[in-house]
Amino acid sequence: MTDLEVVARGLVGAERFFEQLRCHPRLPLVACSDSERPAVHIWDCGAGQLRELGSVGLTSNPYGDAFGWERAERTPVVAWHPDQPLLVVAGEDGLRQWTPAGVCEPEGVPATASYRSLAFSPDGQTLWASPSFRDEGGGWESSDVLDLASGTIGAGPRWDTGVAEHPGGGLVATLASDQGATHCLFARVDKGTARAAMRPLRRALILDCDGYETPLFSADGRHIAIRGNAYDNSVEVFEFPSLHRVLATTLGDPSPGYPYPQEWLDQMQAWSRHNIAFGSRPGVLWIATPAGALVEVDLETRQAVEHDVLTGSRLSALAATATGELLVAGSGGELVLLSVLSDSTLSGSTQTCTTSRDVSRAAAMAFLEATAEIPDDGDDLEAHLVLTDGTRTWEADDLATVTAASATDPTWLQLQAAINKAQVQSQ
């Protein structure tokens, strides 16, 4: 049996709330995105307390009526250093760096550099940034690799939506998005070099359409969850390393098709895009709802249990702290730290942590051993990928020859079949 205990409460302030929570992977720190302006607030969530430490971009102009892509382009993106209390923020004024000592510009990085996604390499020596800002770069077709010690900027592979490090080490996941289909790419982390690099691997997930958020690994490394997409409030969870899909659901009503009714658009906005998290308990996904409740989903039994958290307030963001507690933000300006209590879980015990590390390392190693790196000269990424949607698997040659798809198949497969069929008929 699972229960939630309130550890601490904080009040964000009048007429604003937090739309996204990004917890530090090891320290009791969280970066909170402001709903009113392109600003990020840093809070301490340790020692059973919640207190604000500082902010970046607090004097920026409010979002006002900005909506959709206009709003997204103004929204800052962040990346935590894997070990240090250091946050890098990419916003309207370029890159900024927050530490407990204050805010400054990172050394060795052009002041005008503009990025839509940031991530530190697991060793903390390199900053990965997308899309490329290099003069000779290919924009969204490549990324930048910033060596923080030397200030040099090199070329990296294509990726566009955050980077998630597998808890077993040596492996990361990211997205390469397109309107027809999005690839969830996995990459080996190239260590022991002056500039840590992502080495893309052949095994990949294929997701319908685009508009997904950064992938999310469970603490034991046995599951990966992906929130999206542009046309539905979907949540998909895959076992790892098998990539077998164990959950696919839509939050609220599915897309009715264009033109979209206003009530459906309102529903889409009501659901937070940053409302899923894995806590410390294996095999459980948490989902925050517009009704102020947290839904606990057992991925093995498919059973779901609702926990009331905030009455009369929409849950606007959800995240898990480094110690497995849950942090939720509400549209009324609340920030609440919750402890997950379970009769069957030795939460926080040395035995549990050691077991989780062993399981995650085994999962990462099994995935790496079952695939191979894409060649350095593999400019045509899709020609090298072995794709799965969690139920079926396709080699590149399979997709080049498929000419039939049903109405229940994903949109990308229907389009691929139609294109291939038209090419055959024109010969």
Tab-separated table of C-alpha atoms in Angstrom:
chain	number	residue	atom	x	y	z
A	1	MET	CA	0.000	0.000	0.000
A	2	THR	CA	1.284	3.479	-0.891
A	3	ASP	CA	0.535	6.752	0.840
A	4	LEU	CA	1.766	10.317	0.389
A	5	GLU	CA	2.984	12.463	3.254
A	6	VAL	CA	3.431	16.223	2.915
A	7	VAL	CA	7.004	17.101	3.888
A	8	ALA	CA	7.000	20.834	3.132
A	9	ARG	CA	4.911	23.542	1.466
A	10	GLY	CA	6.021	26.697	-0.282
A	11	LEU	CA	4.149	29.640	-1.789
A	12	VAL	CA	5.434	30.856	-5.144
A	13	GLY	CA	3.815	34.286	-5.110
A	14	ALA	CA	0.834	36.191	-6.395
A	15	GLU	CA	-0.488	35.687	-9.927
A	16	ARG	CA	2.145	33.188	-11.018
A	17	PHE	CA	2.995	29.542	-10.674
A	18	PHE	CA	5.602	27.063	-11.900
A	19	GLU	CA	5.111	25.352	-15.275
A	20	GLN	CA	8.109	23.024	-15.107
A	21	LEU	CA	10.277	21.578	-12.344
A	22	ARG	CA	13.789	20.315	-13.101
A	23	CYS	CA	15.401	18.615	-10.107
A	24	HIS	CA	19.171	18.321	-9.718
A	25	PRO	CA	20.209	14.670	-10.252
A	26	ARG	CA	22.108	14.447	-6.947
A	27	LEU	CA	21.546	17.579	-4.844
A	28	PRO	CA	18.328	18.880	-3.162
A	29	LEU	CA	17.886	21.653	-5.734
A	30	VAL	CA	15.154	22.352	-8.276
A	31	ALA	CA	14.871	24.800	-11.175
A	32	CYS	CA	11.324	26.131	-11.573
A	33	SER	CA	10.029	27.794	-14.745
A	34	ASP	CA	7.889	30.891	-14.136
A	35	SER	CA	4.446	31.004	-15.779
A	36	GLU	CA	4.401	34.804	-16.155
A	37	ARG	CA	7.767	35.629	-17.745
A	38	PRO	CA	10.912	33.929	-19.176
A	39	ALA	CA	12.420	33.422	-15.731
A	40	VAL	CA	13.774	30.453	-13.780
A	41	HIS	CA	13.686	30.254	-9.984
A	42	ILE	CA	16.042	28.040	-7.996
A	43	TRP	CA	14.725	26.441	-4.815
A	44	ASP	CA	16.296	24.283	-2.116
A	45	CYS	CA	14.142	21.232	-1.311
A	46	GLY	CA	16.380	19.549	1.274
A	47	ALA	CA	16.180	19.013	5.034
A	48	GLY	CA	12.385	18.837	4.878
A	49	GLN	CA	12.089	22.463	3.785
A	50	LEU	CA	11.357	24.513	0.658
A	51	ARG	CA	13.102	27.863	0.247
A	52	GLU	CA	13.984	30.032	-2.740
A	53	LEU	CA	17.687	30.617	-3.388
A	54	GLY	CA	17.732	32.845	-6.453
A	55	SER	CA	16.479	33.429	-9.969
A	56	VAL	CA	17.578	34.017	-13.560
A	57	GLY	CA	15.700	36.389	-15.886
A	58	LEU	CA	13.415	37.867	-13.234
A	59	THR	CA	13.496	41.309	-14.905
A	60	SER	CA	12.537	39.983	-18.364
A	61	ASN	CA	9.328	41.154	-20.042
A	62	PRO	CA	6.158	39.139	-19.271
A	63	TYR	CA	4.841	36.636	-21.816
A	64	GLY	CA	1.639	38.632	-22.154
A	65	ASP	CA	-0.500	37.249	-24.969
A	66	ALA	CA	2.303	35.128	-26.463
A	67	PHE	CA	0.940	31.694	-27.327
A	68	GLY	CA	2.065	28.499	-29.070
A	69	TRP	CA	5.404	28.733	-30.870
A	70	GLU	CA	5.779	32.401	-29.969
A	71	ARG	CA	5.561	31.472	-26.282
A	72	ALA	CA	7.774	28.381	-26.689
A	73	GLU	CA	10.549	30.397	-28.359
A	74	ARG	CA	10.656	32.753	-25.363
A	75	THR	CA	10.619	29.993	-22.739
A	76	PRO	CA	14.102	29.421	-21.242
A	77	VAL	CA	15.684	25.955	-21.154
A	78	VAL	CA	17.949	24.711	-18.360
A	79	ALA	CA	20.597	22.107	-17.569
A	80	TRP	CA	21.943	21.069	-14.167
A	81	HIS	CA	25.594	20.133	-13.699
A	82	PRO	CA	25.597	16.431	-12.686
A	83	ASP	CA	27.509	17.026	-9.421
A	84	GLN	CA	27.824	20.727	-8.655
A	85	PRO	CA	25.162	23.292	-7.635
A	86	LEU	CA	25.428	24.886	-11.088
A	87	LEU	CA	22.561	25.621	-13.476
A	88	VAL	CA	22.956	26.832	-17.069
A	89	VAL	CA	19.990	28.724	-18.528
A	90	ALA	CA	19.484	29.495	-22.222
A	91	GLY	CA	17.069	32.377	-22.632
A	92	GLU	CA	16.381	35.564	-24.536
A	93	ASP	CA	19.673	37.089	-23.353
A	94	GLY	CA	21.832	34.126	-24.322
A	95	LEU	CA	23.434	31.738	-21.820
A	96	ARG	CA	23.504	32.474	-18.104
A	97	GLN	CA	24.977	30.447	-15.264
A	98	TRP	CA	23.582	30.297	-11.720
A	99	THR	CA	25.507	29.144	-8.656
A	100	PRO	CA	24.911	29.953	-4.981
A	101	ALA	CA	27.337	32.864	-5.530
A	102	GLY	CA	25.048	34.483	-8.109
A	103	VAL	CA	24.426	34.765	-11.866
A	104	CYS	CA	27.093	35.231	-14.535
A	105	GLU	CA	27.889	34.416	-18.166
A	106	PRO	CA	29.600	31.049	-18.701
A	107	GLU	CA	33.248	31.434	-19.734
A	108	GLY	CA	34.232	30.486	-23.257
A	109	VAL	CA	30.677	30.637	-24.663
A	110	PRO	CA	29.577	33.379	-27.104
A	111	ALA	CA	27.315	35.829	-25.279
A	112	THR	CA	24.833	35.741	-28.153
A	113	ALA	CA	24.627	31.919	-28.357
A	114	SER	CA	20.995	30.860	-28.681
A	115	TYR	CA	19.887	27.304	-27.938
A	116	ARG	CA	16.546	25.510	-27.476
A	117	SER	CA	17.913	22.470	-25.626
A	118	LEU	CA	20.801	22.033	-23.186
A	119	ALA	CA	22.378	19.103	-21.339
A	120	PHE	CA	25.590	18.437	-19.472
A	121	SER	CA	27.634	15.376	-20.342
A	122	PRO	CA	27.616	12.848	-17.457
A	123	ASP	CA	31.146	13.887	-16.405
A	124	GLY	CA	30.131	17.559	-16.264
A	125	GLN	CA	33.035	18.709	-18.455
A	126	THR	CA	31.010	19.310	-21.619
A	127	LEU	CA	27.795	21.160	-22.411
A	128	TRP	CA	25.678	19.739	-25.241
A	129	ALA	CA	23.492	22.302	-26.990
A	130	SER	CA	20.937	22.217	-29.809
A	131	PRO	CA	20.395	23.453	-32.479
A	132	SER	CA	23.924	24.259	-33.640
A	133	PHE	CA	25.067	27.848	-33.267
A	134	ARG	CA	28.324	27.395	-35.210
A	135	ASP	CA	28.666	29.475	-38.366
A	136	GLU	CA	29.433	26.350	-40.327
A	137	GLY	CA	26.790	24.307	-38.517
A	138	GLY	CA	23.644	22.865	-40.005
A	139	GLY	CA	21.158	24.346	-37.542
A	140	TRP	CA	18.693	21.662	-36.495
A	141	GLU	CA	20.675	19.050	-38.466
A	142	SER	CA	23.507	19.134	-35.927
A	143	SER	CA	24.309	20.228	-32.384
A	144	ASP	CA	27.167	21.937	-30.559
A	145	VAL	CA	29.620	20.353	-28.124
A	146	LEU	CA	31.024	23.004	-25.783
A	147	ASP	CA	34.246	22.151	-23.952
A	148	LEU	CA	33.852	24.231	-20.804
A	149	ALA	CA	37.535	24.076	-19.868
A	150	SER	CA	38.928	25.346	-23.169
A	151	GLY	CA	35.920	27.257	-24.470
A	152	THR	CA	36.070	25.486	-27.819
A	153	ILE	CA	32.909	24.508	-29.694
A	154	GLY	CA	32.756	21.360	-31.805
A	155	ALA	CA	30.156	19.496	-33.831
A	156	GLY	CA	27.724	16.982	-32.362
A	157	PRO	CA	24.966	14.715	-33.700
A	158	ARG	CA	21.426	15.831	-34.417
A	159	TRP	CA	19.100	15.972	-31.399
A	160	ASP	CA	16.453	18.464	-30.344
A	161	THR	CA	14.600	17.701	-27.102
A	162	GLY	CA	16.638	17.289	-23.961
A	163	VAL	CA	18.979	14.475	-22.950
A	164	ALA	CA	18.206	11.867	-20.279
A	165	GLU	CA	21.063	9.943	-18.685
A	166	HIS	CA	20.404	6.281	-17.914
A	167	PRO	CA	21.028	5.653	-14.189
A	168	GLY	CA	23.225	2.680	-15.096
A	169	GLY	CA	25.757	5.015	-16.710
A	170	GLY	CA	27.397	5.162	-20.125
A	171	LEU	CA	24.105	5.656	-21.986
A	172	VAL	CA	21.773	8.561	-22.755
A	173	ALA	CA	18.474	9.053	-24.599
A	174	THR	CA	17.268	12.030	-26.610
A	175	LEU	CA	14.870	12.861	-29.454
A	176	ALA	CA	15.218	13.717	-33.139
A	177	SER	CA	11.826	15.157	-34.050
A	178	ASP	CA	9.977	15.535	-37.319
A	179	GLN	CA	6.350	16.342	-38.022
A	180	GLY	CA	5.663	12.854	-39.392
A	181	ALA	CA	7.611	10.825	-36.831
A	182	THR	CA	10.018	11.294	-33.935
A	183	HIS	CA	12.972	9.040	-33.164
A	184	CYS	CA	13.938	8.409	-29.558
A	185	LEU	CA	17.663	7.914	-30.045
A	186	PHE	CA	20.018	6.177	-27.655
A	187	ALA	CA	23.709	6.985	-27.539
A	188	ARG	CA	26.829	5.646	-25.891
A	189	VAL	CA	28.683	8.335	-23.957
A	190	ASP	CA	32.219	8.652	-25.252
A	191	LYS	CA	34.353	9.085	-22.141
A	192	GLY	CA	38.071	9.540	-21.640
A	193	THR	CA	38.418	12.259	-24.288
A	194	ALA	CA	38.864	16.012	-24.068
A	195	ARG	CA	35.328	16.510	-25.352
A	196	ALA	CA	32.671	14.024	-24.208
A	197	ALA	CA	30.487	13.032	-27.157
A	198	MET	CA	27.258	11.190	-27.838
A	199	ARG	CA	27.788	8.152	-30.077
A	200	PRO	CA	24.313	7.327	-31.547
A	201	LEU	CA	23.306	3.656	-31.521
A	202	ARG	CA	21.305	1.662	-34.061
A	203	ARG	CA	18.418	0.607	-31.782
A	204	ALA	CA	15.811	3.359	-31.509
A	205	LEU	CA	12.163	3.992	-30.738
A	206	ILE	CA	9.866	5.536	-33.324
A	207	LEU	CA	7.010	7.729	-32.096
A	208	ASP	CA	4.087	9.075	-34.068
A	209	CYS	CA	4.202	12.766	-35.056
A	210	ASP	CA	6.242	15.251	-32.979
A	211	GLY	CA	5.913	17.529	-29.964
A	212	TYR	CA	7.328	15.230	-27.257
A	213	GLU	CA	9.119	16.092	-24.034
A	214	THR	CA	12.502	14.831	-22.821
A	215	PRO	CA	12.499	11.049	-22.176
A	216	LEU	CA	12.434	9.956	-18.539
A	217	PHE	CA	14.212	6.903	-17.082
A	218	SER	CA	13.045	5.195	-13.885
A	219	ALA	CA	15.467	5.163	-10.959
A	220	ASP	CA	16.243	1.453	-11.465
A	221	GLY	CA	16.720	1.920	-15.218
A	222	ARG	CA	14.083	-0.668	-16.129
A	223	HIS	CA	11.569	1.713	-17.742
A	224	ILE	CA	11.590	4.764	-19.982
A	225	ALA	CA	8.574	7.083	-20.253
A	226	ILE	CA	7.848	9.641	-22.984
A	227	ARG	CA	5.270	12.424	-22.720
A	228	GLY	CA	3.697	13.953	-25.851
A	229	ASN	CA	2.663	14.518	-28.562
A	230	ALA	CA	1.637	17.637	-30.512
A	231	TYR	CA	-1.906	16.328	-31.131
A	232	ASP	CA	-2.673	14.284	-28.017
A	233	ASN	CA	-1.884	14.288	-24.315
A	234	SER	CA	-0.213	10.905	-24.659
A	235	VAL	CA	1.990	8.951	-22.255
A	236	GLU	CA	3.972	5.908	-23.373
A	237	VAL	CA	6.139	3.688	-21.166
A	238	PHE	CA	8.596	1.092	-22.454
A	239	GLU	CA	10.480	-1.647	-20.660
A	240	PHE	CA	14.237	-1.300	-20.779
A	241	PRO	CA	16.354	-2.772	-22.303
A	242	SER	CA	13.734	-4.699	-24.338
A	243	LEU	CA	11.891	-1.491	-25.465
A	244	HIS	CA	8.637	-3.454	-25.206
A	245	ARG	CA	5.757	-1.012	-24.679
A	246	VAL	CA	3.902	-1.612	-21.429
A	247	LEU	CA	1.676	1.484	-21.317
A	248	ALA	CA	0.120	3.722	-23.956
A	249	THR	CA	-2.616	6.079	-22.849
A	250	THR	CA	-4.138	9.453	-23.662
A	251	LEU	CA	-4.850	11.899	-20.873
A	252	GLY	CA	-8.290	13.331	-21.490
A	253	ASP	CA	-10.126	12.950	-24.782
A	254	PRO	CA	-8.145	11.904	-27.881
A	255	SER	CA	-7.689	14.350	-30.735
A	256	PRO	CA	-10.974	14.866	-32.647
A	257	GLY	CA	-9.077	16.009	-35.755
A	258	TYR	CA	-8.800	19.417	-37.392
A	259	PRO	CA	-10.506	21.855	-36.981
A	260	TYR	CA	-10.167	21.407	-33.230
A	261	PRO	CA	-13.159	22.292	-31.013
A	262	GLN	CA	-12.418	24.983	-28.437
A	263	GLU	CA	-13.345	22.679	-25.545
A	264	TRP	CA	-10.732	20.187	-26.688
A	265	LEU	CA	-8.076	22.912	-26.997
A	266	ASP	CA	-8.937	24.031	-23.461
A	267	GLN	CA	-8.520	20.448	-22.276
A	268	MET	CA	-5.119	20.199	-23.973
A	269	GLN	CA	-3.970	23.326	-22.143
A	270	ALA	CA	-5.323	22.112	-18.803
A	271	TRP	CA	-2.999	19.096	-18.819
A	272	SER	CA	0.585	20.000	-17.947
A	273	ARG	CA	3.240	18.854	-20.434
A	274	HIS	CA	5.549	18.195	-17.490
A	275	ASN	CA	3.311	16.027	-15.344
A	276	ILE	CA	4.942	12.585	-15.123
A	277	ALA	CA	7.635	11.248	-12.801
A	278	PHE	CA	9.191	8.048	-11.525
A	279	GLY	CA	9.715	7.996	-7.761
A	280	SER	CA	11.869	5.631	-5.722
A	281	ARG	CA	9.453	2.691	-5.925
A	282	PRO	CA	10.235	0.489	-8.968
A	283	GLY	CA	7.544	-0.090	-11.567
A	284	VAL	CA	5.385	2.913	-10.608
A	285	LEU	CA	4.676	5.992	-12.724
A	286	TRP	CA	3.140	9.120	-11.220
A	287	ILE	CA	0.870	11.418	-13.263
A	288	ALA	CA	-0.304	14.858	-12.136
A	289	THR	CA	-3.836	15.901	-13.157
A	290	PRO	CA	-5.762	19.165	-13.686
A	291	ALA	CA	-8.037	18.096	-10.819
A	292	GLY	CA	-5.255	18.481	-8.258
A	293	ALA	CA	-4.636	14.749	-7.825
A	294	LEU	CA	-1.626	12.484	-8.359
A	295	VAL	CA	-2.357	9.190	-10.108
A	296	GLU	CA	-0.167	6.261	-9.097
A	297	VAL	CA	0.112	3.769	-11.971
A	298	ASP	CA	1.441	0.257	-11.329
A	299	LEU	CA	3.078	-0.670	-14.647
A	300	GLU	CA	2.886	-4.408	-13.976
A	301	THR	CA	-0.775	-4.698	-12.914
A	302	ARG	CA	-2.011	-1.600	-14.875
A	303	GLN	CA	-3.901	-0.546	-11.746
A	304	ALA	CA	-4.204	3.169	-10.970
A	305	VAL	CA	-4.859	4.888	-7.637
A	306	GLU	CA	-5.689	8.586	-7.183
A	307	HIS	CA	-4.198	10.636	-4.355
A	308	ASP	CA	-5.708	14.059	-3.612
A	309	VAL	CA	-2.926	16.614	-3.232
A	310	LEU	CA	-4.243	20.134	-3.902
A	311	THR	CA	-7.951	20.877	-3.679
A	312	GLY	CA	-9.161	23.487	-6.137
A	313	SER	CA	-5.803	23.883	-7.851
A	314	ARG	CA	-4.576	22.378	-11.125
A	315	LEU	CA	-1.271	20.515	-10.838
A	316	SER	CA	0.949	22.471	-13.212
A	317	ALA	CA	4.181	20.462	-12.863
A	318	LEU	CA	5.594	17.310	-11.294
A	319	ALA	CA	9.131	16.022	-10.713
A	320	ALA	CA	11.044	13.567	-8.534
A	321	THR	CA	13.925	14.728	-6.356
A	322	ALA	CA	17.318	13.045	-6.158
A	323	THR	CA	16.115	11.079	-3.097
A	324	GLY	CA	12.872	9.893	-4.718
A	325	GLU	CA	10.446	12.335	-3.127
A	326	LEU	CA	7.804	13.968	-5.316
A	327	LEU	CA	7.634	17.700	-5.912
A	328	VAL	CA	4.388	19.189	-7.293
A	329	ALA	CA	3.451	22.712	-8.328
A	330	GLY	CA	-0.102	24.034	-8.424
A	331	SER	CA	-1.778	26.731	-10.511
A	332	GLY	CA	-2.629	28.581	-7.302
A	333	GLY	CA	1.060	29.257	-6.665
A	334	GLU	CA	1.714	26.258	-4.407
A	335	LEU	CA	4.869	24.144	-4.275
A	336	VAL	CA	4.571	20.915	-2.261
A	337	LEU	CA	7.199	18.322	-1.348
A	338	LEU	CA	5.769	14.822	-0.822
A	339	SER	CA	7.271	11.678	0.653
A	340	VAL	CA	6.106	8.360	-0.830
A	341	LEU	CA	5.392	5.829	1.915
A	342	SER	CA	5.013	2.129	1.094
A	343	ASP	CA	4.682	-0.932	3.309
A	344	SER	CA	6.673	-3.002	0.805
A	345	THR	CA	9.499	-0.567	0.048
A	346	LEU	CA	12.563	0.099	2.182
A	347	SER	CA	12.711	3.639	0.812
A	348	GLY	CA	16.105	5.243	1.232
A	349	SER	CA	17.788	2.151	2.719
A	350	THR	CA	21.339	1.235	1.707
A	351	GLN	CA	20.159	-2.200	0.540
A	352	THR	CA	17.520	-0.719	-1.773
A	353	CYS	CA	19.923	1.854	-3.259
A	354	THR	CA	22.598	-0.769	-3.868
A	355	THR	CA	20.100	-3.126	-5.529
A	356	SER	CA	18.756	-0.320	-7.727
A	357	ARG	CA	22.273	0.589	-8.878
A	358	ASP	CA	23.062	-3.028	-9.729
A	359	VAL	CA	19.801	-3.441	-11.673
A	360	SER	CA	20.290	-0.210	-13.624
A	361	ARG	CA	23.878	-1.048	-14.548
A	362	ALA	CA	22.811	-4.467	-15.791
A	363	ALA	CA	20.027	-2.906	-17.897
A	364	ALA	CA	22.379	-0.367	-19.486
A	365	MET	CA	25.002	-3.003	-20.215
A	366	ALA	CA	22.426	-5.350	-21.766
A	367	PHE	CA	21.203	-2.590	-24.091
A	368	LEU	CA	24.716	-1.606	-25.171
A	369	GLU	CA	25.670	-5.222	-25.864
A	370	ALA	CA	22.561	-5.762	-28.033
A	371	THR	CA	23.270	-2.921	-30.472
A	372	ALA	CA	26.085	-1.096	-32.250
A	373	GLU	CA	27.195	2.451	-32.902
A	374	ILE	CA	26.191	4.208	-36.109
A	375	PRO	CA	29.310	4.779	-38.247
A	376	ASP	CA	30.948	8.203	-38.093
A	377	ASP	CA	30.232	8.635	-41.795
A	378	GLY	CA	26.591	7.584	-41.368
A	379	ASP	CA	25.111	10.889	-42.550
A	380	ASP	CA	21.807	9.202	-43.420
A	381	LEU	CA	20.717	8.363	-39.881
A	382	GLU	CA	17.557	6.474	-40.813
A	383	ALA	CA	19.497	4.128	-43.090
A	384	HIS	CA	21.232	2.694	-40.022
A	385	LEU	CA	18.428	2.568	-37.457
A	386	VAL	CA	16.609	-0.533	-36.248
A	387	LEU	CA	13.262	0.929	-35.193
A	388	THR	CA	10.556	-0.290	-32.849
A	389	ASP	CA	7.285	1.243	-31.673
A	390	GLY	CA	7.251	-1.100	-28.706
A	391	THR	CA	5.292	-3.850	-30.443
A	392	ARG	CA	6.909	-4.253	-33.895
A	393	THR	CA	10.446	-3.846	-35.205
A	394	TRP	CA	11.613	-2.568	-38.591
A	395	GLU	CA	15.003	-2.628	-40.265
A	396	ALA	CA	15.685	0.263	-42.672
A	397	ASP	CA	15.070	-2.044	-45.645
A	398	ASP	CA	11.676	-3.034	-44.232
A	399	LEU	CA	10.399	0.537	-44.264
A	400	ALA	CA	11.779	1.129	-47.746
A	401	THR	CA	9.550	-1.602	-49.160
A	402	VAL	CA	6.341	-1.462	-47.094
A	403	THR	CA	3.360	-0.517	-49.302
A	404	ALA	CA	0.350	-1.379	-47.127
A	405	ALA	CA	-0.870	0.020	-43.805
A	406	SER	CA	-4.221	0.038	-42.040
A	407	ALA	CA	-6.139	2.954	-40.541
A	408	THR	CA	-5.109	1.755	-37.075
A	409	ASP	CA	-1.394	1.983	-37.888
A	410	PRO	CA	0.521	5.090	-36.749
A	411	THR	CA	0.417	8.079	-39.062
A	412	TRP	CA	4.096	7.827	-39.961
A	413	LEU	CA	3.683	4.221	-41.161
A	414	GLN	CA	0.605	5.076	-43.237
A	415	LEU	CA	2.539	7.917	-44.889
A	416	GLN	CA	5.577	5.723	-45.542
A	417	ALA	CA	3.421	3.021	-47.127
A	418	ALA	CA	1.620	5.581	-49.321
A	419	ILE	CA	4.898	7.107	-50.522
A	420	ASN	CA	6.404	3.689	-51.300
A	421	LYS	CA	3.243	2.586	-53.129
A	422	ALA	CA	3.208	5.746	-55.257
A	423	GLN	CA	6.846	5.214	-56.178
A	424	VAL	CA	6.178	1.595	-57.221
A	425	GLN	CA	3.182	2.633	-59.349
A	426	SER	CA	5.193	5.365	-61.101
A	427	GLN	CA	7.901	2.944	-62.254
